[in-house]
mmCIF file of N, CA and C in Angstrom:
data_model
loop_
_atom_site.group_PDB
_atom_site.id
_atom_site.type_symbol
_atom_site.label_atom_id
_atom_site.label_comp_id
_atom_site.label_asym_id
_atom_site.label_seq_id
_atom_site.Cartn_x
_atom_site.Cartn_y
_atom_site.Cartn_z
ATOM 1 N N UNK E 1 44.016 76.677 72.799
ATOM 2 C CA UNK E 1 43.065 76.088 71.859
ATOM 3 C C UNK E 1 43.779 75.497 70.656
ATOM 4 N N UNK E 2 44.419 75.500 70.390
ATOM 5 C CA UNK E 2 45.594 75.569 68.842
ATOM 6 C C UNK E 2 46.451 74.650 69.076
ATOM 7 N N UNK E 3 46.401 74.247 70.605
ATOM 8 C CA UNK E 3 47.246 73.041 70.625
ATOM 9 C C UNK E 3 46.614 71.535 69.919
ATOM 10 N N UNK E 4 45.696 71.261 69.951
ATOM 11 C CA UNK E 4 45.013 70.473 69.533
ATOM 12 C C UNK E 4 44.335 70.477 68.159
ATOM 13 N N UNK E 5 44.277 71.552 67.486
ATOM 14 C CA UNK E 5 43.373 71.981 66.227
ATOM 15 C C UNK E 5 44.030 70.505 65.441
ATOM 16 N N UNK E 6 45.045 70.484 65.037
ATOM 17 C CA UNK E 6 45.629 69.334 63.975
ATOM 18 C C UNK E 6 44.936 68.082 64.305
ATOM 19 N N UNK E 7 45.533 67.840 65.833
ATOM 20 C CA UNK E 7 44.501 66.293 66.145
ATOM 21 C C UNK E 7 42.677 65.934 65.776
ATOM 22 N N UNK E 8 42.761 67.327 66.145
ATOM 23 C CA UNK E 8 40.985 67.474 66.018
ATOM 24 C C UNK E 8 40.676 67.292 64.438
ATOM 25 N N UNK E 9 41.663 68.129 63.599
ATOM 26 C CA UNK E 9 41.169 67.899 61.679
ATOM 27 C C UNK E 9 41.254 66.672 61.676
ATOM 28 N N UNK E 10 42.564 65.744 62.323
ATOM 29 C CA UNK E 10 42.287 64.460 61.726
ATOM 30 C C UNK E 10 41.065 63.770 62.425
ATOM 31 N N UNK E 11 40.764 63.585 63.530
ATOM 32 C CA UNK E 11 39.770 63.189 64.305
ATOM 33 C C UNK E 11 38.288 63.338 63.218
ATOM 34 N N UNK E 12 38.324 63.997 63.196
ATOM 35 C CA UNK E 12 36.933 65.093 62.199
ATOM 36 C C UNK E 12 36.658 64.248 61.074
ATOM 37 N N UNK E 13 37.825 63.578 60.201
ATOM 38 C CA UNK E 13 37.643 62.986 59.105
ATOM 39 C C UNK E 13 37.237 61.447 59.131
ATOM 40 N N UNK E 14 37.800 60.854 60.671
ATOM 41 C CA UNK E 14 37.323 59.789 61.102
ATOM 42 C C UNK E 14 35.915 59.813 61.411
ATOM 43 N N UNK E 15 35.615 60.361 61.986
ATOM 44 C CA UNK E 15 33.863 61.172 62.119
ATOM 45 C C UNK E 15 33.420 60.484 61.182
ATOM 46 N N UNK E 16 33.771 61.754 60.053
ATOM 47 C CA UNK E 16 32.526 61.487 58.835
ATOM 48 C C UNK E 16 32.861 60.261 58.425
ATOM 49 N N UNK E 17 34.359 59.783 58.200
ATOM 50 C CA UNK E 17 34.576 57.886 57.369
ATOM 51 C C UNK E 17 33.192 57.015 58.149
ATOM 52 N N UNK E 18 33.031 57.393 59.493
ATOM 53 C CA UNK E 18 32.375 56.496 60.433
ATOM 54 C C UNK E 18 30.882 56.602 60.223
ATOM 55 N N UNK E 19 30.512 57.634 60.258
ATOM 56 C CA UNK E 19 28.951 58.419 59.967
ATOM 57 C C UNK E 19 28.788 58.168 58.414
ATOM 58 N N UNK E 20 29.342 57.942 57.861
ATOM 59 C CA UNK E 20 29.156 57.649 56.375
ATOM 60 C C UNK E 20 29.031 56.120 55.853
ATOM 61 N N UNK E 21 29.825 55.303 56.610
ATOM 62 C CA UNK E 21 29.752 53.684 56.724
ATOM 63 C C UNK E 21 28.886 53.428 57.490
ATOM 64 N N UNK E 22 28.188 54.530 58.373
ATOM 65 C CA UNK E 22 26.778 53.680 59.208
ATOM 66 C C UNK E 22 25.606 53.839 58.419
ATOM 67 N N UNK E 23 25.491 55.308 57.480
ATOM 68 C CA UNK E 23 24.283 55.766 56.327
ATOM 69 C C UNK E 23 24.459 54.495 55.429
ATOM 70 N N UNK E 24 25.753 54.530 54.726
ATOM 71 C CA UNK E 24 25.711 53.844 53.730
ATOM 72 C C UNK E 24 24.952 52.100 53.931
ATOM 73 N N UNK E 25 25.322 51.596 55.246
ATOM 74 C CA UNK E 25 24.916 50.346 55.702
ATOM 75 C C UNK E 25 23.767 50.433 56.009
ATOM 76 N N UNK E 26 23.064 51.154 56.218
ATOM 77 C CA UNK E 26 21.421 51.478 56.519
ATOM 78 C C UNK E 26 20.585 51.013 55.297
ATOM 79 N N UNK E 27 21.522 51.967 54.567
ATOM 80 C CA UNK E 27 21.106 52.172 52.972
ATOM 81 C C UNK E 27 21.101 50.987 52.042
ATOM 82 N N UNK E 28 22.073 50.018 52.133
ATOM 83 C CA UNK E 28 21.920 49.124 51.995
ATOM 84 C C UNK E 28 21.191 47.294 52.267
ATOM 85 N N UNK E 29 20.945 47.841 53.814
ATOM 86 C CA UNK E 29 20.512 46.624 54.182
ATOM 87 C C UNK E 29 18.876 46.079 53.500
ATOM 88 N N UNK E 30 18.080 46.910 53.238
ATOM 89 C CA UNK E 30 16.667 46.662 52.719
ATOM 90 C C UNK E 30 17.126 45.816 51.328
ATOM 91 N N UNK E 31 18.381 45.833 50.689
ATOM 92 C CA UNK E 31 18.633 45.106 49.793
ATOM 93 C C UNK E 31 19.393 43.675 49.786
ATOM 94 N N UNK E 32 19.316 43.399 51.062
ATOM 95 C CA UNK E 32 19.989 42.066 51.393
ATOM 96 C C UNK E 32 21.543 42.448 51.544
ATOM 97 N N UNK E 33 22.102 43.127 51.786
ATOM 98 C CA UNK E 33 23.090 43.332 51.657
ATOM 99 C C UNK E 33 24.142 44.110 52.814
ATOM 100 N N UNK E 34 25.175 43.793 53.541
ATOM 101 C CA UNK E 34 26.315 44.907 54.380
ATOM 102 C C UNK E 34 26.801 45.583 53.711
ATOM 103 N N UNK E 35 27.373 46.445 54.228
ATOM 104 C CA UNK E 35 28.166 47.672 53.990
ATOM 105 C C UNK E 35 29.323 46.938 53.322
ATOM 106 N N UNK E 36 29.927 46.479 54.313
ATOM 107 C CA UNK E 36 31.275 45.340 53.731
ATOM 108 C C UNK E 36 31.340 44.887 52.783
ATOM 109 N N UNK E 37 30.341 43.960 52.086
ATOM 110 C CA UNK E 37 29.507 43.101 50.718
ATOM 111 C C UNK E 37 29.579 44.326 49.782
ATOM 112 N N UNK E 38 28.785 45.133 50.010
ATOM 113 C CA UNK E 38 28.635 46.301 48.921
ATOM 114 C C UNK E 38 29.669 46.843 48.662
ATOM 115 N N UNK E 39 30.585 47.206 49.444
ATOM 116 C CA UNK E 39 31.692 48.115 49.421
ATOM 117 C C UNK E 39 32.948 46.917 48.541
ATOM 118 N N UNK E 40 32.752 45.968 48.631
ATOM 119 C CA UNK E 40 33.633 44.902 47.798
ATOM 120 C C UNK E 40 32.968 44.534 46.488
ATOM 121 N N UNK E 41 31.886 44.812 46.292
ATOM 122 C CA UNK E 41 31.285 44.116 44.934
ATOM 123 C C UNK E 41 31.349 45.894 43.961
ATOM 124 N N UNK E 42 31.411 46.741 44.883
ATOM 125 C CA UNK E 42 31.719 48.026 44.193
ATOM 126 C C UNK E 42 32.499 47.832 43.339
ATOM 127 N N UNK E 43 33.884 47.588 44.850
ATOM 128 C CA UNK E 43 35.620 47.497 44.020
ATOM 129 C C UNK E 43 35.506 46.895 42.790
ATOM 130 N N UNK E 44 35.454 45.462 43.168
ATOM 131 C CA UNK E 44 34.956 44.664 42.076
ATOM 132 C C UNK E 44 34.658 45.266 40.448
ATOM 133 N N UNK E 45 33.391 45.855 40.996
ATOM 134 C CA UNK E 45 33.110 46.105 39.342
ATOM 135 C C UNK E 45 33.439 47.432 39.072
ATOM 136 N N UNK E 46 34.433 48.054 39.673
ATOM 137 C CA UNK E 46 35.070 49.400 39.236
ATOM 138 C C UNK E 46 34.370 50.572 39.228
ATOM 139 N N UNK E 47 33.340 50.632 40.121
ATOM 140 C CA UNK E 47 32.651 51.546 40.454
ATOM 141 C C UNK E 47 33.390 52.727 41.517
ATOM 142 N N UNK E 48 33.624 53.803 40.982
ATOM 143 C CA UNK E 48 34.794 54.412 41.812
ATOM 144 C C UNK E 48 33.948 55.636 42.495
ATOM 145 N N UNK E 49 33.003 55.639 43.636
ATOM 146 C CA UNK E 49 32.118 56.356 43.893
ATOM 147 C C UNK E 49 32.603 55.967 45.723
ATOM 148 N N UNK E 50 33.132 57.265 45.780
ATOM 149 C CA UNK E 50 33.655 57.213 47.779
ATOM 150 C C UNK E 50 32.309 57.666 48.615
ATOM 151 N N UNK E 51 32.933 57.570 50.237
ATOM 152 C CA UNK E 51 31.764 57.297 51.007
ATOM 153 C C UNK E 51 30.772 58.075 51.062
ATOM 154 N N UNK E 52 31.732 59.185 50.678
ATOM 155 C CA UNK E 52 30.789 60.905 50.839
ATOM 156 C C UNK E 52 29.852 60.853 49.720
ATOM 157 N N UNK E 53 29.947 60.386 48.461
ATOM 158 C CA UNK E 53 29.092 60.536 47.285
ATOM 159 C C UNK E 53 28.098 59.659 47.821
ATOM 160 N N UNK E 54 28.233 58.381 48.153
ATOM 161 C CA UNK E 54 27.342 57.185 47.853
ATOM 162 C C UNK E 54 26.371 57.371 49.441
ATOM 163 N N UNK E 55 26.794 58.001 50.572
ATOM 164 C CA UNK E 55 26.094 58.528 51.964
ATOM 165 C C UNK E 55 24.818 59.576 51.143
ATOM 166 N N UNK E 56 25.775 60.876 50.635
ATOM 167 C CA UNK E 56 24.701 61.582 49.927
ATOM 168 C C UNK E 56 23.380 60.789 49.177
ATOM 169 N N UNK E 57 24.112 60.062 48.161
ATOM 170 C CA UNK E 57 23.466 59.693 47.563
ATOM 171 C C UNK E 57 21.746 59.077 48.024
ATOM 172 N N UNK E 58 22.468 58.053 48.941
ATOM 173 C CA UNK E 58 21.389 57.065 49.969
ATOM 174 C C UNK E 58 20.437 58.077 50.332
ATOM 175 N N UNK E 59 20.934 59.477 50.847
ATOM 176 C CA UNK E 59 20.133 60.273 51.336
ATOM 177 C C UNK E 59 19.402 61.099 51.076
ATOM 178 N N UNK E 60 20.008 62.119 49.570
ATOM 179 C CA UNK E 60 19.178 62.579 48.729
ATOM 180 C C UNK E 60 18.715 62.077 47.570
ATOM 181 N N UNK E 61 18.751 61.143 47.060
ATOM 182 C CA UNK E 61 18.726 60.555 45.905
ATOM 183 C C UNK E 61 18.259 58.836 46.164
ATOM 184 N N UNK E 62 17.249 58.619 46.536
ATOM 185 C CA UNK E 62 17.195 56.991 46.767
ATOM 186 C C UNK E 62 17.218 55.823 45.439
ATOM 187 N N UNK E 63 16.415 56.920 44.464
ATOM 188 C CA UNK E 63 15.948 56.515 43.245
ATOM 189 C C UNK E 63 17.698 55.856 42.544
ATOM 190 N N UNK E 64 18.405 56.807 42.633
ATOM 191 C CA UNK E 64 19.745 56.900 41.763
ATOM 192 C C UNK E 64 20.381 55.580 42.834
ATOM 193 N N UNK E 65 20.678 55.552 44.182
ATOM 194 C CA UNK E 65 21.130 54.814 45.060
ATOM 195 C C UNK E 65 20.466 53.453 44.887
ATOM 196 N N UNK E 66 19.491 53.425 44.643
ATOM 197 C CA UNK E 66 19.087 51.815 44.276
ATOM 198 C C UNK E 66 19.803 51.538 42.573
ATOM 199 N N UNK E 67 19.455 52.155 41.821
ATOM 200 C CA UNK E 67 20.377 52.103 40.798
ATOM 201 C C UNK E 67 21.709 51.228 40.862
ATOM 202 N N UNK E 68 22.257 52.786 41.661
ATOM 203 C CA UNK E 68 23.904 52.135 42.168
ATOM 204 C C UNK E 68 24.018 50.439 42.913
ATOM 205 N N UNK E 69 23.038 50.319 43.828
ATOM 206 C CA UNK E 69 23.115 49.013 44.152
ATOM 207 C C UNK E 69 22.560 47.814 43.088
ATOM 208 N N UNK E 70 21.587 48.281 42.237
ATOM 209 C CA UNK E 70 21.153 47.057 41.447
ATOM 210 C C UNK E 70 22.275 46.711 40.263
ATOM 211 N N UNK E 71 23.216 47.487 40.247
ATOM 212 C CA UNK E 71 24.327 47.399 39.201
ATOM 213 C C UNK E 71 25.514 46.799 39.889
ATOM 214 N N UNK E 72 25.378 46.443 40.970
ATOM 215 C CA UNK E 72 26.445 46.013 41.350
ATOM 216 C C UNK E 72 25.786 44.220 41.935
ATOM 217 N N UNK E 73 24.600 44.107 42.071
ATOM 218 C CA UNK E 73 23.990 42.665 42.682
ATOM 219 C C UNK E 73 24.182 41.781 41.328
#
């Protein structure tokens, strides 16, 4: 079993990068907008909020997540 554990942690983190860029793009599209677009107009305006915050966010917090997107359109 232990032969694999290492491959599997990294595997695991690709997971969530992946599951987190599909929420986040969900989350975004009702606003005219991709994942890609958003995730560059972020950089842009120095909004330093990673996938895990801004997934949560979309999900518990819609109110705050539109926020985050109307500050960046």
């Amino acid at each position: 079993a232990g032969a694999y554990a290492r491959a599997h942690r990294r595997a695991k983190k690709n997971d969530f990068r992946r599951l987190w860029q599909i929420q986040i793009g969900a989350a975004v599209r009702p606003f005219d907008l991709s994942y890609s677009r958003f995730m560059d107009l972020l950089k842009k305006k120095g909004i330093l909020l990673d996938r895990k915050i801004l997934a949560t966010l979309a999900q518990e917090e819609p109110a705050t997540f539109q926020r985050v997107v109307e500050s960046v359109k």
